Structures are given as C-alpha cells and as structure tokens.
CSV table of C-alpha atoms in Angstrom, one decimal:
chain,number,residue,atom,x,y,z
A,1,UNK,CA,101.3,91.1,91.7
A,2,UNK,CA,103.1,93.1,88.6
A,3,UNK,CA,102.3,96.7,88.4
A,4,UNK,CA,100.7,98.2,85.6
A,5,UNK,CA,103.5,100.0,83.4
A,6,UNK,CA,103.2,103.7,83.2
A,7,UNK,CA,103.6,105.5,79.5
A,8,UNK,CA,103.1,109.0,78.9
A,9,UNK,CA,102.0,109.2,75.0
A,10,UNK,CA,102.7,112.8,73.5
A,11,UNK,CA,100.4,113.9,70.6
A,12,UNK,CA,98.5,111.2,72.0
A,13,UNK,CA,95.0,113.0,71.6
A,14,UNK,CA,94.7,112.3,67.6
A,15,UNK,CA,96.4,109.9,64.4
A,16,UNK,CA,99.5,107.8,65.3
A,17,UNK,CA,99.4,109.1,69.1
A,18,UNK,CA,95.8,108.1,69.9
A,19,UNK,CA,96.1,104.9,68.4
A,20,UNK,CA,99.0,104.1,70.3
A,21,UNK,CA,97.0,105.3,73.2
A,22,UNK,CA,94.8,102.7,72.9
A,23,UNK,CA,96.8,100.1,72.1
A,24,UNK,CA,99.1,100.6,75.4
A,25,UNK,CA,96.4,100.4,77.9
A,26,UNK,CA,94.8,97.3,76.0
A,27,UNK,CA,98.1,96.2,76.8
A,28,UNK,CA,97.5,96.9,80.7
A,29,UNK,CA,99.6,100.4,80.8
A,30,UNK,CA,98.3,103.4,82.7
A,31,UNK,CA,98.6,106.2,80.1
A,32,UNK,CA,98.8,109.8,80.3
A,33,UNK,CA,97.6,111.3,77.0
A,34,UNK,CA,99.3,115.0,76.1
A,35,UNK,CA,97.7,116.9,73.9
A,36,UNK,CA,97.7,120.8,72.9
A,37,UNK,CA,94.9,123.3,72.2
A,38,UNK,CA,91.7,121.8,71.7
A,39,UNK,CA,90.8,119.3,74.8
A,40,UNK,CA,87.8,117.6,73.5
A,41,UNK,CA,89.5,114.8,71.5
A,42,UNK,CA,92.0,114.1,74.2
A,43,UNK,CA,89.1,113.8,76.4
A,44,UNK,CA,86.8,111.7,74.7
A,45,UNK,CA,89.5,109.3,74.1
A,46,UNK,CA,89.8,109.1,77.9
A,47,UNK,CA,86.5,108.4,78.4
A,48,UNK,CA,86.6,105.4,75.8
A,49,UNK,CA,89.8,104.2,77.7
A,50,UNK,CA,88.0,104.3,81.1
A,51,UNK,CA,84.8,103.2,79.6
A,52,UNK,CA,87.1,99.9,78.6
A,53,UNK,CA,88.5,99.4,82.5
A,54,UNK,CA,91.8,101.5,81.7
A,55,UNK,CA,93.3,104.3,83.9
A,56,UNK,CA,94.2,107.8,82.0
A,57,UNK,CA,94.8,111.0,82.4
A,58,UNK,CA,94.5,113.8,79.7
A,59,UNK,CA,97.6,116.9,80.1
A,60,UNK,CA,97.7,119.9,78.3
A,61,UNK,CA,101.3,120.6,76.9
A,62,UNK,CA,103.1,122.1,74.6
A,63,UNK,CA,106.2,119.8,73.3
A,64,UNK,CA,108.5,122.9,71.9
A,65,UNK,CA,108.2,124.5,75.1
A,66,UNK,CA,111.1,122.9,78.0
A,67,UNK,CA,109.0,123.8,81.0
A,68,UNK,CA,105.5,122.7,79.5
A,69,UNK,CA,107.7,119.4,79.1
A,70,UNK,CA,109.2,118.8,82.0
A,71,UNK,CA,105.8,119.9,83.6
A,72,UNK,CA,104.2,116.4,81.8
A,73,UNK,CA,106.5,114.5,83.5
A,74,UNK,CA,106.0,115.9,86.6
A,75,UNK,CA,102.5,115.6,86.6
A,76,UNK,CA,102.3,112.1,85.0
A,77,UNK,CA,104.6,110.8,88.1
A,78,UNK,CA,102.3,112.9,90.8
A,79,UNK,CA,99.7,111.1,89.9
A,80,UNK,CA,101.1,107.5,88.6
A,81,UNK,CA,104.3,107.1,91.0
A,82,UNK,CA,106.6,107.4,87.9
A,83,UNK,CA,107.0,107.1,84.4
A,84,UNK,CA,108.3,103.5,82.2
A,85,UNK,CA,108.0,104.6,78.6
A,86,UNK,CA,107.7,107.6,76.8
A,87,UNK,CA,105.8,107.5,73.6
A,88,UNK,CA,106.7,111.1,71.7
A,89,UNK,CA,104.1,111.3,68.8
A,90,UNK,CA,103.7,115.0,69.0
A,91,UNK,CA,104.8,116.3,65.6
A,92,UNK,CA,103.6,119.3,62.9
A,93,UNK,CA,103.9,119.7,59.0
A,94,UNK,CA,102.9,122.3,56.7
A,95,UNK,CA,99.1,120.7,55.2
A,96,UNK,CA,100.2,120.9,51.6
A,97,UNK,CA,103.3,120.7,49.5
A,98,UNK,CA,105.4,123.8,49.9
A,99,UNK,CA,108.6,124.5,47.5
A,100,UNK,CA,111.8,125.8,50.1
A,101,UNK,CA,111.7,128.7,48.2
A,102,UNK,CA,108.3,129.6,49.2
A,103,UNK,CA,107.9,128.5,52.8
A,104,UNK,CA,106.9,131.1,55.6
A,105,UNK,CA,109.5,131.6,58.5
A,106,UNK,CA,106.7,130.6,60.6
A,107,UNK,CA,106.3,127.6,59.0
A,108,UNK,CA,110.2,126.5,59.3
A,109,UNK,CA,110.0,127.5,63.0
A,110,UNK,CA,107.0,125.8,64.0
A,111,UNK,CA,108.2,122.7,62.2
A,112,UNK,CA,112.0,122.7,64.0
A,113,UNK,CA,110.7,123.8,67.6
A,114,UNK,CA,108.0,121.0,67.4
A,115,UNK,CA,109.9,118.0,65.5
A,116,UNK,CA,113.4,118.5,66.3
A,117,UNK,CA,113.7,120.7,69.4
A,118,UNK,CA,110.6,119.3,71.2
A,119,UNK,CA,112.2,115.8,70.9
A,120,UNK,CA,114.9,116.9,72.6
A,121,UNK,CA,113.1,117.9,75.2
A,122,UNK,CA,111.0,115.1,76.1
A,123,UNK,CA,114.5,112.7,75.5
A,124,UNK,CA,116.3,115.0,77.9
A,125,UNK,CA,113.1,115.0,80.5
A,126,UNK,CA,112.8,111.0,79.9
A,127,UNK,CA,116.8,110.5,80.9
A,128,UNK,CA,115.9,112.5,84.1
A,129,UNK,CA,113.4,110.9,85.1
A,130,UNK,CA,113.6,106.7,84.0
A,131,UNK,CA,117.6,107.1,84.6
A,132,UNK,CA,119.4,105.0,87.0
A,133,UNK,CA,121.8,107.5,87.8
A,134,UNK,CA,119.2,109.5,89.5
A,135,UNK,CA,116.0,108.0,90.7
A,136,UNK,CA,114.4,106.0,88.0
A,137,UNK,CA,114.4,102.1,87.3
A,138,UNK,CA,115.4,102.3,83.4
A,139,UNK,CA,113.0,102.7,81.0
A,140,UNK,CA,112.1,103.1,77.0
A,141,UNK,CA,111.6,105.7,74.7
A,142,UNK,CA,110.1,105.3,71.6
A,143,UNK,CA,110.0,108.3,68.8
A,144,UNK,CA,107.7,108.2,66.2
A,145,UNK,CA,110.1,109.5,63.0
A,146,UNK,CA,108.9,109.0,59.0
A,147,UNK,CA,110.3,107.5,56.0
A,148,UNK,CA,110.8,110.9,55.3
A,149,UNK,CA,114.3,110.6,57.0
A,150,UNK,CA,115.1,108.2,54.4
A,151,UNK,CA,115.8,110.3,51.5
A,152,UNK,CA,114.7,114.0,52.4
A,153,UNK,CA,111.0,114.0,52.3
A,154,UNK,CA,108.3,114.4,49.4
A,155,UNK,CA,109.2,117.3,46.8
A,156,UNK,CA,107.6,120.4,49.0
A,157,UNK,CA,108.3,118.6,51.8
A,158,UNK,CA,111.9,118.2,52.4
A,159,UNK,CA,112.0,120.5,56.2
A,160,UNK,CA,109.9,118.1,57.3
A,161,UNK,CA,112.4,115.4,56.2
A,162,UNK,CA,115.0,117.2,57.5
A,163,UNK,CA,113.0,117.8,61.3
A,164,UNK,CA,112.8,113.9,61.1
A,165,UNK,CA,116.2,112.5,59.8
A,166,UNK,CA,117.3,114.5,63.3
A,167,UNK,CA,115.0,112.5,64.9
A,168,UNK,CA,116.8,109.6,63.5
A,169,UNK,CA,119.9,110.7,64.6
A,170,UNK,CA,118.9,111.1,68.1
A,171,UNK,CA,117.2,107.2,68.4
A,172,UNK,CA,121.0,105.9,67.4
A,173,UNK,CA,122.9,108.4,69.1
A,174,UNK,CA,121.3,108.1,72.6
A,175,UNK,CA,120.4,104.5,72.2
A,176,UNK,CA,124.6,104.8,73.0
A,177,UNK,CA,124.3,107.6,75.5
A,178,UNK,CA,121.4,105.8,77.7
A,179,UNK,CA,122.2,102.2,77.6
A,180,UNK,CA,124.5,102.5,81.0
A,181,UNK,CA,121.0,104.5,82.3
A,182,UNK,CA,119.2,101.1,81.3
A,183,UNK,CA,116.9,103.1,78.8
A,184,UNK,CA,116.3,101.7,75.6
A,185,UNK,CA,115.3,104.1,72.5
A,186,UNK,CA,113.8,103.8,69.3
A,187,UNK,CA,112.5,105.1,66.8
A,188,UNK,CA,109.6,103.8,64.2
A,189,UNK,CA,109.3,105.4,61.0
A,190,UNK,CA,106.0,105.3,59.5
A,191,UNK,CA,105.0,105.8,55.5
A,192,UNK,CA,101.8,108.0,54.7
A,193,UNK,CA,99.7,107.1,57.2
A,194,UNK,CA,95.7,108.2,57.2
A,195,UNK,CA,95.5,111.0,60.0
A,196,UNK,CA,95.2,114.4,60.4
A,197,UNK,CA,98.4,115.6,59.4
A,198,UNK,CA,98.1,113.9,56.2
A,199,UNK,CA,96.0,117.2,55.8
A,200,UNK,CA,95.4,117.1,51.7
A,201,UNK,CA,95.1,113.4,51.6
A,202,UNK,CA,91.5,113.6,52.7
A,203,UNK,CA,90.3,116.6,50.6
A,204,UNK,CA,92.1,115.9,47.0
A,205,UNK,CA,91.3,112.5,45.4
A,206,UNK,CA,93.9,113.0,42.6
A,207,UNK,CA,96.6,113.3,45.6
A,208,UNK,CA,95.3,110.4,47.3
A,209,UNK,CA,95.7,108.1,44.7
A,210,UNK,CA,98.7,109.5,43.6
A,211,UNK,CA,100.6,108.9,47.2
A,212,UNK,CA,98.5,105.3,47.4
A,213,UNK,CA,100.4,105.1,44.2
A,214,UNK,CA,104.1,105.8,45.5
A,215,UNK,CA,103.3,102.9,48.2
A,216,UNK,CA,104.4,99.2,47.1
A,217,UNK,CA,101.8,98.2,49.2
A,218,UNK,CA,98.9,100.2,47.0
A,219,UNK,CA,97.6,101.9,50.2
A,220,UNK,CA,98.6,104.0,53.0
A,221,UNK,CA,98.6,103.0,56.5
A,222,UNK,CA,96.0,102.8,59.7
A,223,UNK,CA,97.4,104.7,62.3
A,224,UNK,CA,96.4,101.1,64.9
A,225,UNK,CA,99.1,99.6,62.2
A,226,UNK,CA,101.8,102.3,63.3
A,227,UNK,CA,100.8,101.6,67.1
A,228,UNK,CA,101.2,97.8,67.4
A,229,UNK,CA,105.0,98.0,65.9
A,230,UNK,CA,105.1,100.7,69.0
A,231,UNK,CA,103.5,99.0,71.5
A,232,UNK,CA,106.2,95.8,70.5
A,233,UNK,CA,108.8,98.6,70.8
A,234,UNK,CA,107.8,100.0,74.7
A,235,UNK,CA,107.2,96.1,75.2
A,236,UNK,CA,109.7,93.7,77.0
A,237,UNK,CA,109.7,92.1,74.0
A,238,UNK,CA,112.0,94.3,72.5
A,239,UNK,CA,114.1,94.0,75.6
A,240,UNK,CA,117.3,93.9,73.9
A,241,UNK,CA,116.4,96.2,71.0
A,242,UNK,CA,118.0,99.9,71.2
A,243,UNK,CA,118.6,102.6,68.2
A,244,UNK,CA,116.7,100.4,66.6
A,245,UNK,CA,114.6,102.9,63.3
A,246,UNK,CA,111.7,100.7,62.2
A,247,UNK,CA,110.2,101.1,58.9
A,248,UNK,CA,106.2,100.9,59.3
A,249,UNK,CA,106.1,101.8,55.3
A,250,UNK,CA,104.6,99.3,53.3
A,251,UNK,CA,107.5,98.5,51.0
A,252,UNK,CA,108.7,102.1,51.1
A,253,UNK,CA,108.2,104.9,48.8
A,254,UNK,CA,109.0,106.3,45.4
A,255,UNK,CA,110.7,109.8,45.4
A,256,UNK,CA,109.3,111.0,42.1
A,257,UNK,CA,106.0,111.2,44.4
C-alpha cells in the first residue's frame, strides 16, 4: 500500500497557503499547516481537514527566524516520519501603496526577513532534510513568488518586487544545486489574488476595479486557482519539472497599474 505523502505548508493558515492546504490533503497528503500569531484560523482549518477524513497538524513558527524553521521541520517529521514537499506560502507586504521614499525601516525589514531571508531558510532546512546525501528520499519544493518579479512590482510596491524576483532566483538557481539531491524546485507566481494580503483590495472599490482592470483576464484570482497549479507542482506529475516559475496571472499585468 503507498504511503500518504507528507507536505508541510508555510503560511498555510490563510489566502494562497490555506488553499493549498486543502487542496494537498484532498489529494491524500498529511499536511502540517505553519502559521504565526493568531492560532484560531490555523485551527479551524484543521478541524475542516479532519472533519473531511484528512490528517493535520497546526505549528506555530515564525519563517524569518532560522531556529523557529528548522524547529517545523523537526516537528512535522516527529510526528509524520519525514517530510516530501515543502510548500513556502508564508510571505508579508506593506497593506497599501508606499512610494520608496516614504517607507518605514520596519517595513523594508519585515518585508526582506520574511520574503527573501525566510525562503532561504526553509530551502536550506528542506535540502537537509528531503536530501539524499543525508537521510531523505528526494523531495519537492515549491515557492509561492508573484508577477511582481516580473517587472519590479506595482508603483508603491516595488520592495515587495524586489523580495520576490529573489525568490525567483532561488527556484532556478537551486533547481541546479538540488537536482543530484533528487529535489525538484519551483516556483509559481501568482497575479492579484483575493486574500488577506491584498489588504486595500477589499476596503476601496475604486482600487478594486482599477487592479481587476490591469488583469487581461478582467478579474483577480481565487486563491483554490493558485493552489491547484501547486498541488500539480508537489505532484508526480511534474516529475521532470525543476526551476520551473509558473505564471498563475490571468494574462499578466499592466505596469501603469
């Protein structure tokens, strides 16, 4: 009999992460679901997963933080026997617009620890862990990036672009680097999508339109939209697909949004 796959889903608790979530262990995968600060989301979607005949667990974690990192992975293979795909979802943004010349310090910080150095981290815990060279079997990675990578980000948003074109770089670079581990990585890149982080999406109508708008589609996306192109990703499927950056965009965007 096959055993279940085992994929550990950061940002997993809300938007792109939670969807993916539930995708994964519709597909059969025992999930653990990372989330940081509030636990109730992360929680209730655990119930809904084990209310549905699926096996989660929920761990507190902070993704810019190494040991909080490598402390995920060490739980998630206590209680699972090891880990087959890592889904990193975990990412922040300022909520609004913000010119470079008027962004806090804070802001810039939170956005590089999170986006670029907390990737790193769960890459660098994932080739530990699924590598061959030491005691895994192989495994996948897949990194949730934007179409902000493409050309810089929205006007007011272009450190966010930046925090995600390294993202980019690091789905081609160690697609290279973990091949001989038998790791695959890659990386999907999804337009404006309707979650959280989409922040003044839900509260200005004017904006809303206006990024609907930039879309050639006419719409953004549903974050279950973002999660199947994942799910094909950690799948066998994609068995032969590595630094692979796949645009979950609608057609794109327009940069004059």
């Amino acid at each position: 009999m096959t055993q279940p796959k085992i994929a550990l889903v950061t940002g997993g608790a809300s938007g792109i992460g939670a969807a993916a979530v539930r995708r994964l262990a519709a597909a059969g995968y025992r999930v653990a679901i990372n989330y940081v600060g509030d636990d109730g989301p992360a929680r209730a979607l655990a119930g809904q997963i084990r209310d549905e005949g699926g096996e989660c667990i929920t761990l507190a974690g902070d993704v810019s933080d190494p040991a909080q990192v490598a402390a995920l992975f060490d739980t998630t293979i206590a209680k699972f026997g090891r880990v087959d795909a890592l889904v990193h979802s975990a990412g922040v943004d300022t909520a609004w617009p913000v010119p470079i010349a008027k962004i806090e310090d804070a802001d810039v910080e939170r956005i590089v620890r999170v986006n670029v150095l907390g990737t790193m981290w769960c890459c660098r815990e994932a080739a530990r862990r699924m590598g061959t060279s030491g005691d895994g079997a192989g495994g996948c990675i897949v990194l949730v990036s934007s179409m902000a990578a493409t050309i810089g980000g929205r006007v007011g948003k272009t450190v966010y672009g930046a925090s995600k074109g390294a993202v980019d770089g690091l789905a081609k670079g160690l697609a290279r680097e973990l091949a001989p581990e038998k790791i695959r990585i890659n990386a999907v890149r999804p337009g404006a999508t309707e979650t959280p982080m989409l922040g003044a999406f839900a509260h200005d109508e004017v904006y809303a339109r206006r990024i609907a708008g930039s879309i050639p589609m006419g719409r953004v996306a549903q974050p279950e939209e973002v999660a199947e192109a994942i799910c094909w990703l950690a799948s066998d499927a994609a068995s032969f697909v590595s630094g692979a950056l796949l645009d979950v965009s609608g057609g794109g965007f327009s940069i004059a949004s």
